[in-house]
Coordinates of C-alpha atoms and ligand atoms in Angstrom, one line a residue:
M1 CA 11.5 61.2 -7.9
K2 CA 7.8 60.2 -7.2
K3 CA 7.2 58.6 -10.3
L4 CA 10.5 56.6 -9.9
F5 CA 9.5 55.7 -6.3
T6 CA 6.1 54.4 -7.6
K7 CA 7.9 52.2 -10.3
I8 CA 10.1 50.7 -7.9
V9 CA 7.5 50.0 -5.6
S10 CA 5.3 48.4 -8.2
V11 CA 8.3 46.2 -9.6
A12 CA 9.0 45.2 -6.1
L13 CA 5.4 44.4 -5.6
I14 CA 5.1 42.5 -9.0
A15 CA 8.2 40.5 -8.0
S16 CA 6.9 39.7 -4.6
M17 CA 3.5 38.8 -6.3
M18 CA 5.5 36.4 -8.5
G19 CA 7.2 34.8 -5.7
A20 CA 3.9 34.3 -4.0
L21 CA 2.5 32.8 -6.9
A22 CA 5.3 30.4 -7.7
S23 CA 5.4 29.1 -4.2
C24 CA 1.8 28.9 -4.4
A25 CA 2.3 26.6 -7.4
T26 CA 4.8 24.5 -5.8
K27 CA 2.5 24.2 -2.6
K28 CA -0.3 23.2 -4.9
S29 CA 1.7 20.6 -6.6
L30 CA 2.5 18.7 -3.5
T31 CA -0.7 17.2 -2.9
V32 CA -4.0 16.9 -4.8
N33 CA -5.9 18.8 -2.2
K34 CA -4.4 21.6 -0.4
G35 CA -3.3 20.7 3.2
K36 CA -4.6 17.1 2.8
L37 CA -2.7 13.6 2.2
V38 CA -4.9 11.6 0.5
M39 CA -4.1 7.8 0.5
A40 CA -5.8 5.0 -1.1
T41 CA -5.9 1.6 0.4
N42 CA -7.8 -1.6 0.6
A43 CA -8.8 -1.7 4.1
Y44 CA -9.2 -5.6 4.5
F45 CA -5.5 -6.3 4.9
P46 CA -4.8 -6.9 8.6
P47 CA -2.5 -5.8 10.5
Y48 CA -1.5 -3.1 7.8
E49 CA -5.0 -2.0 7.1
Y50 CA -8.5 -3.0 8.6
Y51 CA -11.7 -1.6 10.2
E52 CA -12.1 -0.9 13.9
G53 CA -15.5 0.1 13.9
T54 CA -15.5 2.7 11.1
K55 CA -11.9 3.8 11.5
I56 CA -9.3 2.4 9.2
V57 CA -6.3 1.4 11.5
G58 CA -3.2 -0.6 11.0
I59 CA 0.6 -0.3 10.4
D60 CA 0.0 1.6 7.1
A61 CA -2.7 3.9 8.5
E62 CA -0.3 4.9 11.3
I63 CA 2.8 5.2 9.4
A64 CA 0.9 7.5 7.1
E65 CA -0.5 9.5 9.8
A66 CA 3.1 10.2 11.3
V67 CA 4.3 11.1 7.5
A68 CA 1.3 13.5 7.2
K69 CA 2.0 15.1 10.4
K70 CA 5.5 15.8 9.7
L71 CA 4.6 17.2 6.2
G72 CA 1.9 19.5 8.0
L73 CA -0.9 17.7 6.1
E74 CA -4.2 16.1 7.2
L75 CA -4.4 12.4 6.4
E76 CA -7.5 11.2 4.4
I77 CA -7.7 7.3 3.8
Q78 CA -10.0 6.1 1.0
D79 CA -10.7 2.7 0.9
V80 CA -10.8 1.4 -2.6
E81 CA -10.3 -1.7 -4.7
F82 CA -6.3 -2.8 -4.4
D83 CA -6.5 -3.2 -8.3
S84 CA -7.5 0.4 -8.7
I85 CA -4.8 2.1 -6.5
I86 CA -2.1 2.6 -9.0
A87 CA -4.3 4.0 -11.7
G88 CA -5.9 6.3 -9.2
V89 CA -2.4 7.6 -8.2
Q90 CA -1.3 8.1 -11.9
S91 CA -4.7 10.1 -12.6
N92 CA -4.0 12.1 -9.4
K93 CA -6.9 10.8 -7.6
Y94 CA -5.0 10.1 -4.7
D95 CA -1.7 11.3 -3.6
I96 CA -0.4 8.0 -2.4
G97 CA -1.1 4.5 -2.4
M98 CA -0.2 2.6 0.6
A99 CA -1.8 -1.0 0.9
G100 CA 1.1 -3.5 1.9
M101 CA 2.1 -2.7 -1.6
T102 CA 4.9 -4.7 -2.9
V103 CA 7.7 -2.9 -5.0
T104 CA 7.8 -4.4 -8.5
E105 CA 9.8 -3.6 -11.4
E106 CA 6.6 -3.5 -13.3
R107 CA 4.7 -1.1 -11.0
K108 CA 7.7 1.0 -11.1
Q109 CA 6.9 2.0 -14.8
A110 CA 3.7 3.4 -13.7
V111 CA 4.6 4.9 -10.5
N112 CA 7.3 6.0 -8.1
F113 CA 7.8 4.0 -5.1
S114 CA 8.9 5.7 -1.6
S115 CA 11.7 3.8 0.4
T116 CA 10.3 0.7 2.0
Y117 CA 9.2 0.6 5.4
A118 CA 8.4 -3.1 5.7
T119 CA 8.8 -6.4 4.3
G120 CA 6.2 -9.0 3.2
I121 CA 6.2 -12.8 2.6
Q122 CA 3.9 -14.4 0.2
A123 CA 2.2 -17.5 2.0
I124 CA 0.2 -20.0 1.2
I125 CA -3.0 -20.9 3.1
V126 CA -4.7 -24.5 2.8
A127 CA -7.2 -26.6 4.8
E128 CA -5.8 -28.2 7.9
D129 CA -6.2 -31.6 6.2
S130 CA -5.2 -30.5 2.7
P131 CA -3.1 -32.9 0.5
I132 CA -1.2 -29.6 -0.7
T133 CA 2.3 -29.8 1.5
D134 CA 4.2 -27.2 -0.4
I135 CA 4.3 -24.7 -3.3
D136 CA 5.3 -27.7 -5.9
T137 CA 2.5 -29.8 -4.9
M138 CA 0.1 -26.9 -5.0
I139 CA 1.4 -26.1 -8.7
G140 CA 1.8 -29.5 -9.8
G141 CA -1.7 -30.6 -8.8
D142 CA -5.0 -29.7 -10.4
Y143 CA -5.7 -27.4 -7.7
K144 CA -7.7 -24.2 -7.6
V145 CA -5.8 -21.3 -6.1
G146 CA -7.6 -18.1 -4.7
V147 CA -5.8 -14.7 -4.8
Q148 CA -6.8 -11.1 -4.3
T149 CA -7.0 -9.5 -7.7
G150 CA -4.0 -7.7 -9.1
T151 CA -1.7 -8.6 -6.2
T152 CA 1.7 -10.0 -6.5
G153 CA 0.2 -13.4 -5.3
D154 CA -2.1 -13.3 -8.3
I155 CA 0.8 -12.2 -10.8
Y156 CA 3.1 -15.1 -9.6
I157 CA 0.5 -17.8 -9.4
T158 CA -1.3 -17.1 -12.6
D159 CA 2.3 -17.1 -14.1
E160 CA 2.9 -20.9 -12.7
V161 CA -0.5 -22.4 -13.1
G162 CA -2.3 -20.3 -15.7
D163 CA -5.6 -18.4 -15.7
E164 CA -8.0 -21.6 -15.6
R165 CA -6.8 -22.4 -12.0
V166 CA -6.7 -19.0 -10.5
V167 CA -10.0 -17.8 -8.8
R168 CA -9.7 -13.9 -8.3
F169 CA -11.4 -12.1 -5.4
S170 CA -11.5 -8.1 -4.8
K171 CA -10.6 -8.7 -1.1
G172 CA -8.4 -11.1 0.7
N173 CA -10.7 -12.3 3.3
D174 CA -13.2 -13.1 0.6
A175 CA -10.6 -15.8 -0.9
V176 CA -10.1 -17.2 2.7
L177 CA -13.9 -17.6 2.9
A178 CA -13.8 -19.5 -0.5
L179 CA -11.1 -21.7 1.0
S180 CA -13.0 -22.4 4.3
T181 CA -16.1 -23.6 2.1
G182 CA -14.0 -25.6 -0.2
K183 CA -14.5 -23.3 -3.5
V184 CA -10.7 -23.1 -3.8
D185 CA -8.0 -25.6 -2.5
A186 CA -5.5 -22.9 -1.5
V187 CA -5.0 -19.1 -1.2
V188 CA -1.9 -17.2 -1.8
I189 CA -1.7 -14.0 0.1
D190 CA 0.9 -12.1 2.2
N191 CA 1.9 -13.6 5.4
E192 CA 0.8 -11.4 8.1
P193 CA -2.8 -11.0 6.8
A194 CA -2.5 -14.9 6.4
K195 CA -1.8 -15.3 9.9
S196 CA -5.0 -13.1 10.8
F197 CA -7.3 -14.8 8.4
V198 CA -6.3 -18.2 9.8
A199 CA -6.7 -17.1 13.3
A200 CA -10.1 -16.0 12.4
N201 CA -11.1 -18.9 10.6
E202 CA -11.0 -22.3 11.6
G203 CA -9.7 -25.3 10.0
L204 CA -7.1 -23.6 8.1
K205 CA -3.2 -23.4 8.2
I206 CA -0.4 -21.7 6.7
L207 CA 2.2 -23.8 4.8
E208 CA 5.7 -23.5 6.4
T209 CA 7.5 -22.9 2.9
P210 CA 7.1 -19.2 2.4
Y211 CA 6.9 -18.4 -1.3
A212 CA 8.4 -14.9 -2.2
V213 CA 10.1 -12.1 0.3
E214 CA 9.1 -8.8 -0.9
D215 CA 9.5 -5.0 0.0
Y216 CA 6.5 -2.7 0.9
A217 CA 6.6 1.0 0.0
M218 CA 4.3 3.8 -0.7
C219 CA 3.4 4.7 -4.4
I220 CA 3.3 8.3 -5.6
N221 CA 2.5 9.9 -9.0
K222 CA 5.6 9.8 -11.3
N223 CA 5.4 13.7 -11.9
N224 CA 5.3 14.4 -8.1
T225 CA 9.0 14.1 -7.3
E226 CA 8.7 16.7 -4.7
L227 CA 6.2 14.7 -2.6
L228 CA 8.3 11.7 -2.9
N229 CA 11.4 13.5 -1.6
E230 CA 9.2 15.0 1.2
I231 CA 7.9 11.5 2.1
N232 CA 11.3 10.0 1.9
K233 CA 12.6 12.4 4.3
A234 CA 9.7 12.0 6.7
L235 CA 10.2 8.3 6.6
A236 CA 14.1 8.4 7.2
E237 CA 13.3 10.5 10.3
L238 CA 10.6 8.1 11.5
T239 CA 12.9 5.1 11.1
E240 CA 15.8 7.1 12.5
D241 CA 13.7 7.8 15.9
G242 CA 12.2 4.4 16.2
T243 CA 8.7 5.4 15.4
I244 CA 8.2 3.1 12.5
A245 CA 9.9 0.0 14.5
A246 CA 7.2 1.0 17.4
I247 CA 4.2 1.1 15.0
I248 CA 5.3 -2.3 13.5
E249 CA 5.9 -3.8 16.9
K250 CA 2.6 -2.8 18.3
Y251 CA 0.9 -4.6 15.4
I252 CA 3.1 -7.6 15.0
P253 CA 4.9 -8.1 18.4
S254 CA 8.1 -9.9 17.8
N255 CA 7.9 -12.2 20.9
G256 CA 4.3 -13.1 20.3
Ligands
LIG301 N1 1.8 -7.1 -1.2 C1 0.7 -7.7 -2.3 C2 1.0 -6.8 -3.5 O1 1.4 -5.6 -3.4 C3 -0.5 -7.4 -1.8 C4 -1.0 -6.4 -1.3 C5 -2.6 -6.2 -0.9 O2 -3.5 -7.0 -1.2 N2 -3.0 -5.0 -0.3 O3 0.5 -7.1 -4.5

């Protein structure tokens, strides 16, 4: 009798240990570092991500913070080259990439995208006295166009004008600086950062013809559908209760 009891107990013990192991395994696979949500971004993209002193703030940083909180995780933001974010997510260096990143069919081959949380527009910045008046004059003339490496602006413009006329920079504001100093004739970049850069640099303007409308989303490793689902659930709740709209409104006031 005693033996049978011991047997039952040990079977129960093994079963519960296996259960614990299994849940441990699922927990572990949710993020790269247990308890943390590691986000890769490029923090020179106001108002989505930029430095305030040594802290990275902005729409993406705050939405990620709210998502991490819902998931019971601590957010850690790593500032890296935009061009290295997708590869880092693929190799499980980071849990998510969030960088005003546009959802594209090509990127979807490499990573999963969350539901979109914002819209972006590709804009063209030129000098105030520039002969470039719209996208067609920019493409048609022999102008040099500055872009941020690997962005949709880079991809579209390279497609239109060819490599020789595209000058690539690792940060968006370096492209704008090159425009200010006459090294390039135009910069193609997302509209909201474009507004910040134009406000911060004299003698520049944004052309009124927006170039392409895009959706922003977080990218996540293709194998981690569990994290994708959790994030989408959190995003849905944060949309529903108005948190995301409030964060966007804080950085892009609709009446200002
Ligand atoms: N939205 C653009 C893209 O995804 C630019 C993003 C960025 O420069 N951070 O390519």
